[in-house]
mmCIF file of C-alpha atoms in Angstrom:
data_model
loop_
_atom_site.group_PDB
_atom_site.id
_atom_site.type_symbol
_atom_site.label_atom_id
_atom_site.label_comp_id
_atom_site.label_asym_id
_atom_site.label_seq_id
_atom_site.Cartn_x
_atom_site.Cartn_y
_atom_site.Cartn_z
ATOM 1 C CA MET P 26 0.000 0.000 0.000
ATOM 2 C CA GLU P 27 1.055 3.442 -0.790
ATOM 3 C CA PRO P 28 1.501 5.629 2.215
ATOM 4 C CA ALA P 29 -1.114 8.353 2.713
ATOM 5 C CA GLU P 30 -0.150 11.899 2.062
ATOM 6 C CA GLN P 31 0.778 13.601 5.266
ATOM 7 C CA GLY P 32 -0.557 17.093 5.971
ATOM 8 C CA PRO P 33 1.205 19.899 7.732
ATOM 9 C CA PRO P 34 2.507 19.057 11.102
ATOM 10 C CA LEU P 35 0.392 19.542 14.223
ATOM 11 C CA ASP P 36 2.651 22.236 15.660
ATOM 12 C CA LEU P 37 2.167 24.417 12.690
ATOM 13 C CA LEU P 38 -1.584 24.080 12.917
ATOM 14 C CA LEU P 39 -1.612 25.023 16.586
ATOM 15 C CA GLU P 40 0.535 28.020 15.956
ATOM 16 C CA GLY P 41 -1.826 29.131 13.191
ATOM 17 C CA ASP P 42 -4.825 28.859 15.533
ATOM 18 C CA LYS P 43 -3.063 30.906 18.221
ATOM 19 C CA LYS P 44 -2.250 33.618 15.727
ATOM 20 C CA ARG P 45 -5.859 33.796 14.608
ATOM 21 C CA LYS P 46 -7.020 34.140 18.191
ATOM 22 C CA LEU P 47 -4.505 36.878 18.947
ATOM 23 C CA GLU P 48 -5.256 38.932 15.808
ATOM 24 C CA PRO P 49 -7.836 41.678 16.419
ATOM 25 C CA SER P 50 -11.218 41.395 14.809
ATOM 26 C CA PHE P 51 -11.729 44.338 12.430
ATOM 27 C CA LYS P 52 -15.283 45.538 11.828
ATOM 28 C CA ILE P 53 -16.338 47.028 8.569
ATOM 29 C CA PRO P 54 -17.605 50.588 9.148
ATOM 30 C CA LYS P 55 -21.165 51.130 8.216
ATOM 31 C CA LYS P 56 -22.007 53.582 5.496
ATOM 32 C CA LYS P 57 -23.404 56.911 6.679
ATOM 33 C CA ARG P 58 -26.858 57.699 5.498
ATOM 34 C CA THR P 59 -27.901 61.060 4.160
ATOM 35 C CA ASP P 60 -30.915 62.984 5.364
ATOM 36 C CA SER P 61 -32.995 62.010 2.392
ATOM 37 C CA GLU P 62 -32.261 58.319 2.781
ATOM 38 C CA SER P 63 -32.953 58.426 6.531
ATOM 39 C CA MET P 64 -36.300 60.200 5.983
ATOM 40 C CA ASP P 65 -37.335 57.657 3.411
ATOM 41 C CA GLU P 66 -36.603 54.728 5.669
ATOM 42 C CA VAL P 67 -38.551 56.138 8.622
ATOM 43 C CA LYS P 68 -41.761 54.208 8.873
ATOM 44 C CA PRO P 69 -44.908 56.076 9.792
ATOM 45 C CA VAL P 70 -46.170 55.441 13.289
ATOM 46 C CA VAL P 71 -49.429 53.605 13.282
ATOM 47 C CA LEU P 72 -51.838 55.075 15.756
ATOM 48 C CA SER P 73 -53.906 52.938 17.964
ATOM 49 C CA PRO P 74 -57.548 52.522 16.987
ATOM 50 C CA VAL P 75 -58.611 54.688 19.903
ATOM 51 C CA LYS P 76 -56.439 57.571 18.736
ATOM 52 C CA GLU P 77 -57.604 57.203 15.157
ATOM 53 C CA GLU P 78 -61.217 57.431 16.248
ATOM 54 C CA PHE P 79 -60.409 60.547 18.300
ATOM 55 C CA LYS P 80 -58.680 62.064 15.312
ATOM 56 C CA LYS P 81 -61.724 61.501 13.163
ATOM 57 C CA GLU P 82 -64.060 63.035 15.746
ATOM 58 C CA ILE P 83 -62.133 66.342 16.095
ATOM 59 C CA PRO P 84 -63.615 68.187 13.068
ATOM 60 C CA LYS P 85 -67.105 67.079 14.099
ATOM 61 C CA THR P 86 -66.860 68.442 17.643
ATOM 62 C CA LEU P 87 -65.400 71.843 16.679
ATOM 63 C CA LYS P 88 -67.961 74.589 16.394
ATOM 64 C CA ILE P 89 -67.343 78.083 15.019
ATOM 65 C CA LYS P 90 -68.603 80.773 17.384
ATOM 66 C CA LYS P 91 -70.596 83.419 15.693
ATOM 67 C CA LYS P 92 -69.595 87.018 16.280
ATOM 68 C CA LYS P 93 -72.051 89.062 18.266
ATOM 69 C CA VAL P 94 -73.487 91.952 16.345
ATOM 70 C CA THR P 95 -73.393 95.173 18.338
ATOM 71 C CA ASN P 96 -75.648 98.155 18.033
ATOM 72 C CA LEU P 97 -73.033 100.095 16.107
ATOM 73 C CA GLU P 98 -72.857 97.426 13.398
ATOM 74 C CA LYS P 99 -76.665 97.356 13.156
ATOM 75 C CA ASP P 100 -76.586 101.165 12.697
ATOM 76 C CA GLU P 101 -78.918 101.487 15.691
ATOM 77 C CA PRO P 102 -78.417 104.315 18.190
ATOM 78 C CA TYR P 103 -77.377 103.375 21.677
ATOM 79 C CA SER P 104 -79.865 103.976 24.419
ATOM 80 C CA PRO P 105 -79.367 103.729 28.200
ATOM 81 C CA GLY P 106 -81.924 100.930 28.361
ATOM 82 C CA ASN P 107 -79.842 98.553 26.261
ATOM 83 C CA LYS P 108 -77.703 96.147 28.232
ATOM 84 C CA GLU P 109 -74.974 95.964 25.627
ATOM 85 C CA LYS P 110 -72.348 98.689 25.684
ATOM 86 C CA PRO P 111 -70.510 99.690 22.517
ATOM 87 C CA PRO P 112 -66.920 98.417 22.420
ATOM 88 C CA LYS P 113 -64.004 100.753 21.877
ATOM 89 C CA GLN P 114 -63.208 100.836 18.175
ATOM 90 C CA PRO P 115 -59.967 102.024 16.626
ATOM 91 C CA LEU P 116 -59.958 104.681 13.944
ATOM 92 C CA LEU P 117 -59.410 102.192 11.095
ATOM 93 C CA ASP P 118 -62.414 99.951 11.909
ATOM 94 C CA LYS P 119 -64.655 102.112 9.723
ATOM 95 C CA PRO P 120 -62.737 103.109 6.593
ATOM 96 C CA LYS P 121 -65.682 105.061 5.246
ATOM 97 C CA LEU P 122 -65.381 107.671 8.025
ATOM 98 C CA ALA P 123 -62.749 110.328 7.670
ATOM 99 C CA LEU P 124 -60.082 110.505 10.344
ATOM 100 C CA LEU P 125 -60.997 114.087 11.149
ATOM 101 C CA GLU P 126 -64.637 113.092 11.774
ATOM 102 C CA THR P 127 -63.988 110.178 14.097
ATOM 103 C CA PRO P 128 -63.705 112.278 17.298
ATOM 104 C CA LYS P 129 -67.109 113.806 16.576
ATOM 105 C CA MET P 130 -68.702 110.405 16.018
ATOM 106 C CA ALA P 131 -67.152 109.086 19.202
ATOM 107 C CA LEU P 132 -68.667 111.956 21.153
ATOM 108 C CA LEU P 133 -72.088 111.240 19.697
ATOM 109 C CA ASP P 134 -71.894 107.544 20.455
ATOM 110 C CA THR P 135 -70.873 107.900 24.112
ATOM 111 C CA PRO P 136 -73.707 107.305 26.587
ATOM 112 C CA THR P 137 -75.192 110.204 28.450
ATOM 113 C CA PRO P 138 -74.632 110.127 32.219
ATOM 114 C CA ASP P 139 -77.454 109.290 34.516
ATOM 115 C CA PRO P 140 -78.896 112.492 36.010
ATOM 116 C CA GLU P 141 -79.431 110.802 39.361
ATOM 117 C CA GLU P 142 -75.690 110.103 39.828
ATOM 118 C CA PRO P 143 -73.734 113.132 41.134
ATOM 119 C CA ASP P 144 -70.843 114.462 39.058
ATOM 120 C CA GLN P 145 -67.466 113.448 40.481
ATOM 121 C CA PRO P 146 -64.176 114.925 39.312
ATOM 122 C CA SER P 147 -61.904 112.495 37.489
ATOM 123 C CA THR P 148 -58.736 113.594 39.339
ATOM 124 C CA PRO P 149 -58.963 115.306 42.715
ATOM 125 C CA PRO P 150 -56.861 118.487 43.184
ATOM 126 C CA PRO P 151 -53.454 117.889 44.782
ATOM 127 C CA ALA P 152 -53.207 118.453 48.474
ATOM 128 C CA GLU P 153 -51.019 121.173 49.967
ATOM 129 C CA GLU P 154 -48.387 118.629 51.032
ATOM 130 C CA ASP P 155 -48.153 117.280 47.477
ATOM 131 C CA ARG P 156 -47.809 120.794 46.064
ATOM 132 C CA THR P 157 -44.931 121.619 48.348
ATOM 133 C CA ARG P 158 -43.319 118.241 47.698
ATOM 134 C CA PHE P 159 -43.314 118.753 43.921
ATOM 135 C CA GLY P 160 -42.038 122.353 44.157
ATOM 136 C CA LEU P 161 -45.340 124.129 43.451
ATOM 137 C CA GLU P 162 -45.874 127.509 44.995
ATOM 138 C CA VAL P 163 -48.563 127.607 47.635
ATOM 139 C CA PRO P 164 -50.035 131.090 48.003
ATOM 140 C CA LYS P 165 -49.954 132.321 51.558
ATOM 141 C CA SER P 166 -51.650 135.356 52.948
ATOM 142 C CA VAL P 167 -48.968 137.629 54.385
ATOM 143 C CA ILE P 168 -50.173 139.975 57.089
ATOM 144 C CA VAL P 169 -47.709 142.642 58.198
ATOM 145 C CA GLN P 170 -48.238 143.690 61.794
ATOM 146 C CA GLU P 171 -48.347 147.414 62.486
ATOM 147 C CA TYR P 172 -47.643 147.161 66.215
ATOM 148 C CA VAL P 173 -45.507 145.113 68.545
ATOM 149 C CA THR P 174 -47.606 143.016 70.938
ATOM 150 C CA LEU P 175 -46.327 143.177 74.530
ATOM 151 C CA THR P 176 -46.372 140.364 77.111
ATOM 152 C CA ASP P 177 -49.589 141.607 78.705
ATOM 153 C CA GLY P 178 -51.387 141.526 75.325
ATOM 154 C CA SER P 179 -51.393 145.287 74.736
ATOM 155 C CA LYS P 180 -49.878 147.027 71.719
ATOM 156 C CA HIS P 181 -46.771 149.182 71.809
ATOM 157 C CA VAL P 182 -47.184 152.916 71.376
ATOM 158 C CA LEU P 183 -44.772 153.223 68.404
ATOM 159 C CA THR P 184 -46.056 152.142 65.017
ATOM 160 C CA ARG P 185 -44.227 150.273 62.299
ATOM 161 C CA GLU P 186 -43.290 153.398 60.339
ATOM 162 C CA ILE P 187 -41.647 154.983 63.379
ATOM 163 C CA TRP P 188 -39.623 151.833 64.031
ATOM 164 C CA ARG P 189 -38.523 151.758 60.402
ATOM 165 C CA ARG P 190 -37.134 155.286 60.713
ATOM 166 C CA ILE P 191 -35.242 154.291 63.831
ATOM 167 C CA PHE P 192 -33.789 151.211 62.117
ATOM 168 C CA SER P 193 -32.616 153.290 59.150
ATOM 169 C CA TYR P 194 -30.001 155.033 61.380
ATOM 170 C CA LEU P 195 -28.476 151.781 62.641
ATOM 171 C CA PRO P 196 -25.453 150.037 61.024
ATOM 172 C CA PRO P 197 -25.772 146.443 59.753
ATOM 173 C CA GLY P 198 -24.186 144.975 62.884
ATOM 174 C CA ASN P 199 -26.788 146.557 65.175
ATOM 175 C CA LEU P 200 -29.591 145.535 62.832
ATOM 176 C CA VAL P 201 -28.536 141.908 63.168
ATOM 177 C CA GLN P 202 -28.777 142.193 66.948
ATOM 178 C CA CYS P 203 -32.227 143.781 66.708
ATOM 179 C CA MET P 204 -33.458 140.915 64.532
ATOM 180 C CA LYS P 205 -32.920 138.547 67.467
ATOM 181 C CA CYS P 206 -35.334 140.516 69.680
ATOM 182 C CA CYS P 207 -38.689 139.229 68.388
ATOM 183 C CA LYS P 208 -40.389 137.881 65.291
ATOM 184 C CA VAL P 209 -42.030 141.200 64.453
ATOM 185 C CA TRP P 210 -38.694 143.010 64.364
ATOM 186 C CA LEU P 211 -37.232 140.149 62.341
ATOM 187 C CA GLU P 212 -39.946 140.608 59.745
ATOM 188 C CA TRP P 213 -39.568 144.390 59.654
ATOM 189 C CA ILE P 214 -35.774 144.432 59.439
ATOM 190 C CA SER P 215 -35.727 141.782 56.674
ATOM 191 C CA ASP P 216 -37.038 144.440 54.306
ATOM 192 C CA PRO P 217 -34.576 145.012 51.390
ATOM 193 C CA ILE P 218 -34.619 148.745 52.161
ATOM 194 C CA PHE P 219 -32.291 148.160 55.119
ATOM 195 C CA TRP P 220 -29.901 145.960 53.128
ATOM 196 C CA PRO P 221 -28.668 147.804 50.021
ATOM 197 C CA SER P 222 -25.289 146.094 50.415
ATOM 198 C CA ILE P 223 -24.156 142.869 52.094
ATOM 199 C CA ASN P 224 -20.523 142.281 53.016
ATOM 200 C CA LEU P 225 -19.336 138.650 53.188
ATOM 201 C CA SER P 226 -15.658 139.379 52.579
ATOM 202 C CA ARG P 227 -13.251 137.031 54.402
ATOM 203 C CA TYR P 228 -16.305 135.092 55.567
ATOM 204 C CA GLY P 229 -16.227 131.355 55.740
ATOM 205 C CA PRO P 230 -17.482 128.786 55.473
ATOM 206 C CA ILE P 231 -20.671 129.918 53.731
ATOM 207 C CA PHE P 232 -23.698 127.726 54.482
ATOM 208 C CA PRO P 233 -26.955 127.426 52.468
ATOM 209 C CA ASP P 234 -28.867 129.387 55.131
ATOM 210 C CA THR P 235 -26.511 132.335 54.595
ATOM 211 C CA LEU P 236 -27.174 132.319 50.860
ATOM 212 C CA LYS P 237 -30.932 132.109 51.427
ATOM 213 C CA SER P 238 -30.814 135.122 53.728
ATOM 214 C CA VAL P 239 -28.925 137.076 51.048
ATOM 215 C CA VAL P 240 -31.549 136.204 48.440
ATOM 216 C CA LEU P 241 -34.324 137.193 50.860
ATOM 217 C CA ARG P 242 -32.894 140.708 51.267
ATOM 218 C CA GLN P 243 -32.180 141.302 47.532
ATOM 219 C CA PRO P 244 -29.163 143.627 47.909
ATOM 220 C CA VAL P 245 -27.792 145.933 45.247
ATOM 221 C CA GLU P 246 -24.151 145.298 46.197
ATOM 222 C CA VAL P 247 -22.524 142.049 47.378
ATOM 223 C CA ASP P 248 -18.925 141.747 48.565
ATOM 224 C CA LEU P 249 -17.511 138.212 48.332
ATOM 225 C CA SER P 250 -13.829 139.136 48.416
ATOM 226 C CA TYR P 251 -11.504 136.480 49.863
ATOM 227 C CA CYS P 252 -14.399 134.346 51.138
ATOM 228 C CA THR P 253 -14.691 130.555 50.937
ATOM 229 C CA ILE P 254 -17.592 130.398 48.497
ATOM 230 C CA THR P 255 -17.696 127.572 45.941
ATOM 231 C CA ARG P 256 -18.573 127.638 42.244
ATOM 232 C CA LYS P 257 -21.905 125.860 42.784
ATOM 233 C CA GLN P 258 -22.901 128.330 45.479
ATOM 234 C CA CYS P 259 -21.988 131.266 43.263
ATOM 235 C CA ASP P 260 -23.924 129.796 40.320
ATOM 236 C CA TRP P 261 -26.955 129.406 42.589
ATOM 237 C CA LEU P 262 -26.714 132.877 44.154
ATOM 238 C CA LEU P 263 -26.121 135.267 41.237
ATOM 239 C CA PRO P 264 -29.159 134.376 39.065
ATOM 240 C CA ARG P 265 -31.417 134.921 42.092
ATOM 241 C CA LEU P 266 -30.314 138.548 42.555
ATOM 242 C CA PRO P 267 -31.935 140.437 39.661
ATOM 243 C CA ASN P 268 -31.332 143.839 41.307
ATOM 244 C CA LEU P 269 -27.598 143.273 41.758
ATOM 245 C CA LYS P 270 -25.508 146.144 40.362
ATOM 246 C CA THR P 271 -22.116 145.788 42.073
ATOM 247 C CA ILE P 272 -20.221 142.597 42.859
ATOM 248 C CA ARG P 273 -16.771 142.297 44.408
ATOM 249 C CA LEU P 274 -14.822 139.086 43.774
ATOM 250 C CA SER P 275 -11.317 140.138 44.777
ATOM 251 C CA GLY P 276 -8.813 137.373 45.470
ATOM 252 C CA LEU P 277 -11.065 134.519 44.291
ATOM 253 C CA PRO P 278 -9.915 131.854 41.793
ATOM 254 C CA MET P 279 -10.826 132.113 38.130
ATOM 255 C CA ASN P 280 -13.204 129.128 38.157
ATOM 256 C CA ILE P 281 -15.505 130.959 40.602
ATOM 257 C CA ILE P 282 -15.324 134.190 38.600
ATOM 258 C CA GLY P 283 -16.532 132.167 35.594
ATOM 259 C CA SER P 284 -20.014 132.185 37.161
ATOM 260 C CA LEU P 285 -20.379 135.738 35.796
ATOM 261 C CA ASN P 286 -20.911 134.158 32.367
ATOM 262 C CA GLY P 287 -24.487 133.320 33.355
ATOM 263 C CA PRO P 288 -27.324 134.934 31.399
ATOM 264 C CA MET P 289 -28.947 136.517 34.473
ATOM 265 C CA VAL P 290 -26.078 138.773 35.567
ATOM 266 C CA ALA P 291 -25.904 141.058 32.530
ATOM 267 C CA ASN P 292 -27.329 144.009 34.534
ATOM 268 C CA LEU P 293 -24.124 144.521 36.525
ATOM 269 C CA ARG P 294 -22.651 148.016 36.609
ATOM 270 C CA HIS P 295 -19.481 147.488 38.662
ATOM 271 C CA ILE P 296 -17.211 144.413 38.751
ATOM 272 C CA ASP P 297 -14.282 144.181 41.160
ATOM 273 C CA LEU P 298 -11.660 141.592 40.107
ATOM 274 C CA ARG P 299 -8.622 142.927 41.943
ATOM 275 C CA TRP P 300 -5.726 140.590 42.728
ATOM 276 C CA VAL P 301 -7.032 137.588 40.808
ATOM 277 C CA ASP P 302 -3.805 135.722 40.065
ATOM 278 C CA ASP P 303 -4.968 133.436 37.216
ATOM 279 C CA LEU P 304 -6.869 136.134 35.275
ATOM 280 C CA ASN P 305 -5.282 136.765 31.864
ATOM 281 C CA ASP P 306 -6.214 138.465 28.595
ATOM 282 C CA TRP P 307 -8.110 135.477 27.218
ATOM 283 C CA GLY P 308 -10.071 134.974 30.434
ATOM 284 C CA LEU P 309 -11.111 138.623 30.541
ATOM 285 C CA ARG P 310 -12.190 138.561 26.907
ATOM 286 C CA ASP P 311 -14.363 135.485 27.488
ATOM 287 C CA LEU P 312 -15.821 137.131 30.577
ATOM 288 C CA LEU P 313 -16.826 140.349 28.840
ATOM 289 C CA SER P 314 -18.166 138.773 25.649
ATOM 290 C CA VAL P 315 -20.390 135.873 24.590
ATOM 291 C CA PRO P 316 -19.605 134.235 21.232
ATOM 292 C CA SER P 317 -22.620 134.039 18.910
ATOM 293 C CA GLY P 318 -21.501 132.522 15.645
ATOM 294 C CA ARG P 319 -18.688 134.536 14.127
ATOM 295 C CA GLU P 320 -19.523 137.778 15.898
ATOM 296 C CA GLN P 321 -18.758 138.843 19.457
ATOM 297 C CA ARG P 322 -21.507 140.849 21.113
ATOM 298 C CA PRO P 323 -20.768 142.599 24.424
ATOM 299 C CA ARG P 324 -22.453 141.198 27.507
ATOM 300 C CA PHE P 325 -21.692 144.128 29.816
ATOM 301 C CA ARG P 326 -22.358 146.964 27.428
ATOM 302 C CA ASP P 327 -23.634 149.153 30.292
ATOM 303 C CA LEU P 328 -20.723 148.322 32.592
ATOM 304 C CA GLN P 329 -19.451 151.461 34.333
ATOM 305 C CA GLY P 330 -16.703 150.203 36.666
ATOM 306 C CA LEU P 331 -14.004 147.575 36.047
ATOM 307 C CA LEU P 332 -11.298 147.078 38.685
ATOM 308 C CA LEU P 333 -8.319 144.955 37.549
ATOM 309 C CA SER P 334 -5.667 145.978 40.041
ATOM 310 C CA GLY P 335 -2.859 143.470 40.526
ATOM 311 C CA CYS P 336 -3.921 141.182 37.653
ATOM 312 C CA ILE P 337 -1.281 139.854 35.269
ATOM 313 C CA LEU P 338 -2.496 141.467 32.035
ATOM 314 C CA THR P 339 -0.667 142.694 28.947
ATOM 315 C CA ASP P 340 -1.085 145.972 27.105
ATOM 316 C CA GLU P 341 -3.372 144.223 24.565
ATOM 317 C CA VAL P 342 -6.140 143.876 27.159
ATOM 318 C CA ILE P 343 -7.171 147.489 26.549
ATOM 319 C CA ASN P 344 -8.448 146.515 23.070
ATOM 320 C CA ASN P 345 -10.965 144.097 24.607
ATOM 321 C CA ILE P 346 -12.025 146.696 27.188
ATOM 322 C CA ILE P 347 -12.584 149.320 24.500
ATOM 323 C CA ARG P 348 -14.546 146.856 22.362
ATOM 324 C CA TYR P 349 -16.811 145.301 24.979
ATOM 325 C CA CYS P 350 -17.197 148.147 27.527
ATOM 326 C CA PRO P 351 -17.929 151.299 25.526
ATOM 327 C CA ASN P 352 -19.638 153.123 28.452
ATOM 328 C CA LEU P 353 -16.931 152.546 31.050
ATOM 329 C CA LYS P 354 -16.466 155.308 33.666
ATOM 330 C CA HIS P 355 -14.028 153.849 36.197
ATOM 331 C CA LEU P 356 -10.977 151.860 35.038
ATOM 332 C CA ASP P 357 -8.387 150.496 37.468
ATOM 333 C CA LEU P 358 -5.198 148.984 35.958
ATOM 334 C CA SER P 359 -2.886 149.693 38.886
ATOM 335 C CA TYR P 360 0.098 147.602 40.003
ATOM 336 C CA ASN P 361 0.679 146.035 36.610
ATOM 337 C CA ASN P 362 4.176 146.077 35.143
ATOM 338 C CA ASN P 363 2.886 145.645 31.564
ATOM 339 C CA MET P 364 0.971 148.955 31.453
ATOM 340 C CA ASN P 365 2.708 151.705 29.474
ATOM 341 C CA ASP P 366 2.040 154.771 27.317
ATOM 342 C CA ARG P 367 0.567 152.673 24.510
ATOM 343 C CA VAL P 368 -2.349 151.765 26.765
ATOM 344 C CA VAL P 369 -3.059 155.439 27.448
ATOM 345 C CA GLU P 370 -2.754 156.217 23.732
ATOM 346 C CA ALA P 371 -5.318 153.513 22.900
ATOM 347 C CA ILE P 372 -7.716 154.893 25.516
ATOM 348 C CA CYS P 373 -7.426 158.461 24.251
ATOM 349 C CA GLY P 374 -7.976 157.280 20.657
ATOM 350 C CA SER P 375 -11.290 155.544 21.428
ATOM 351 C CA ASP P 376 -14.788 156.567 22.509
ATOM 352 C CA LEU P 377 -13.851 156.118 26.156
ATOM 353 C CA ILE P 378 -12.743 159.774 26.262
ATOM 354 C CA TYR P 379 -16.439 160.711 26.415
ATOM 355 C CA SER P 380 -17.328 158.432 29.343
ATOM 356 C CA LEU P 381 -14.224 157.943 31.535
ATOM 357 C CA THR P 382 -14.216 159.949 34.761
ATOM 358 C CA ARG P 383 -11.681 158.020 36.843
ATOM 359 C CA ILE P 384 -8.406 156.259 35.850
ATOM 360 C CA ASP P 385 -5.982 154.528 38.184
ATOM 361 C CA PHE P 386 -2.412 153.749 37.018
ATOM 362 C CA SER P 387 -0.729 153.746 40.412
ATOM 363 C CA GLY P 388 2.200 151.354 40.734
ATOM 364 C CA CYS P 389 2.787 151.125 36.950
ATOM 365 C CA PRO P 390 6.522 151.862 36.428
ATOM 366 C CA HIS P 391 6.399 152.266 32.608
ATOM 367 C CA VAL P 392 3.850 155.108 32.425
ATOM 368 C CA THR P 393 5.573 158.468 31.674
ATOM 369 C CA ASP P 394 4.683 162.158 31.450
ATOM 370 C CA LYS P 395 3.468 161.673 27.866
ATOM 371 C CA SER P 396 0.393 159.997 29.246
ATOM 372 C CA LEU P 397 -0.630 163.175 31.093
ATOM 373 C CA LEU P 398 -0.441 165.174 27.866
ATOM 374 C CA MET P 399 -2.658 162.671 26.032
ATOM 375 C CA MET P 400 -5.225 162.524 28.831
ATOM 376 C CA LYS P 401 -6.199 166.124 28.247
ATOM 377 C CA LYS P 402 -8.496 164.801 25.502
ATOM 378 C CA CYS P 403 -10.804 163.242 28.109
ATOM 379 C CA TYR P 404 -13.809 165.483 28.701
ATOM 380 C CA ASP P 405 -15.173 164.404 32.103
ATOM 381 C CA LEU P 406 -11.984 163.135 33.746
ATOM 382 C CA THR P 407 -12.001 164.063 37.454
ATOM 383 C CA TRP P 408 -9.713 161.487 39.096
ATOM 384 C CA LEU P 409 -6.148 160.502 38.133
ATOM 385 C CA ASP P 410 -3.973 158.321 40.321
ATOM 386 C CA PHE P 411 -0.257 158.102 39.428
ATOM 387 C CA ARG P 412 1.135 157.318 42.847
ATOM 388 C CA SER P 413 4.234 155.131 42.908
ATOM 389 C CA CYS P 414 4.878 155.813 39.188
ATOM 390 C CA ARG P 415 8.607 156.528 38.885
ATOM 391 C CA GLU P 416 8.484 157.985 35.353
ATOM 392 C CA ILE P 417 5.856 160.628 36.187
ATOM 393 C CA THR P 418 7.023 163.843 37.824
ATOM 394 C CA ARG P 419 5.140 166.123 40.154
ATOM 395 C CA GLY P 420 5.671 169.083 37.806
ATOM 396 C CA ALA P 421 3.770 167.298 35.025
ATOM 397 C CA CYS P 422 0.885 166.678 37.407
ATOM 398 C CA VAL P 423 0.796 170.366 38.410
ATOM 399 C CA ARG P 424 0.766 171.519 34.774
ATOM 400 C CA PHE P 425 -2.053 169.067 33.975
ATOM 401 C CA ALA P 426 -4.169 170.267 36.926
ATOM 402 C CA HIS P 427 -3.771 173.959 36.002
ATOM 403 C CA SER P 428 -4.406 173.495 32.272
ATOM 404 C CA PHE P 429 -7.425 171.192 32.621
ATOM 405 C CA LYS P 430 -10.837 172.770 32.158
ATOM 406 C CA LYS P 431 -12.138 171.478 35.513
ATOM 407 C CA GLU P 432 -10.897 172.492 38.938
ATOM 408 C CA LEU P 433 -8.512 169.840 40.231
ATOM 409 C CA ILE P 434 -6.065 169.636 43.110
ATOM 410 C CA ILE P 435 -3.010 167.454 43.818
ATOM 411 C CA THR P 436 -2.675 165.507 47.060
ATOM 412 C CA GLU P 437 -0.367 162.726 48.193
ATOM 413 C CA ASP P 438 2.279 163.795 45.649
ATOM 414 C CA LYS P 439 0.659 162.453 42.425
ATOM 415 C CA LEU P 440 -3.057 162.069 43.103
ATOM 416 C CA ILE P 441 -5.246 164.446 41.071
ATOM 417 C CA HIS P 442 -8.898 164.843 42.112
ATOM 418 C CA PRO P 443 -11.591 167.519 42.641
ATOM 419 C CA PRO P 444 -11.404 169.474 45.909
ATOM 420 C CA THR P 445 -14.843 168.289 47.085
ATOM 421 C CA VAL P 446 -14.116 164.554 46.741
ATOM 422 C CA ASP P 447 -12.900 162.463 49.653
ATOM 423 C CA VAL P 448 -9.547 160.836 48.898
ATOM 424 C CA TYR P 449 -10.286 157.542 50.682
ATOM 425 C CA ILE P 450 -13.463 156.636 48.813
ATOM 426 C CA ASN P 451 -13.189 153.480 46.679
#
């Protein structure tokens, strides 16, 4: 017999089986389906027979509610006996009616009120507390007493007019003490007649009650020199003083002086800005003028007194003064090293020669005798102060006083003034 063919050895077969077991089993990735294919394969959900019956019964159970027809749609007038009330219709519900006629139709269609019901106001008038809370003025009847009531209930012999004459001879310090006596005197002395000027210079700190008392008295002149007032306080105070004519702001910073730019202080006649360190030519020009487009119109056209002593200004400042203050009477440019004969020449070449009555150049070292010769053009000049001017001689002052058309005298070496005027008046 022929020997049978032998297969591969057993070891090789075992090794092949081990390798097959150790090899990882790779899975074939499934193909991604598109949206269209996935939608096609989705099978519709079959509803239960109960749900199908309910679905069929839905259109049978629904009922369309009929719209109620109102009286307006029936073109019937509304009467108080009808229970139905006409609904509010917008303007576009009836396109046939013109828009201008709809308010008239609405007035005709509104029901008439029942005569038995009393008329009640829609909104009651605000109470007195609400009026004061919202800033409304509540009129109060002011009754001025003519007599002072004594402790026993009797009236004093002197009347109010007699007391007012007595108070007119007292200085402000004594008036303040009299105001603490009683309420009647407080009311009488608070009259603006007794307070033409209020002096708060070197006063500080200034409280709101102080400002309210100033507004209550309505003075004509207020002195705030070297006080501790703030910009907000000054902005609040000045517009509330319509009768103010003179204000003194000496030694205050420029940001507080900027409150003069308000529209309610254009009636000022005298402004005192002496010894303001940060005041320059540009600041003074902005103070005296208000820009309106391309033109500059003067704010203080009727200004009569401008005191700029000790301010750091150049000789070009006189051009702004001539332009914006054509009716100036008193000009103080003392203690300024930049003032010279060109300033005097500009003054004498302008319209200020017709209005100036008082000029102060004391402490200006560059003003010479030529200025005295040019100042003869001024018509109403009655006060010239050249004290502490090294370039001006006493002989030039004497010649000016004798040749001027008005009677003038010389005191304190270089002060020229009329003989009837007190030297120490500001």
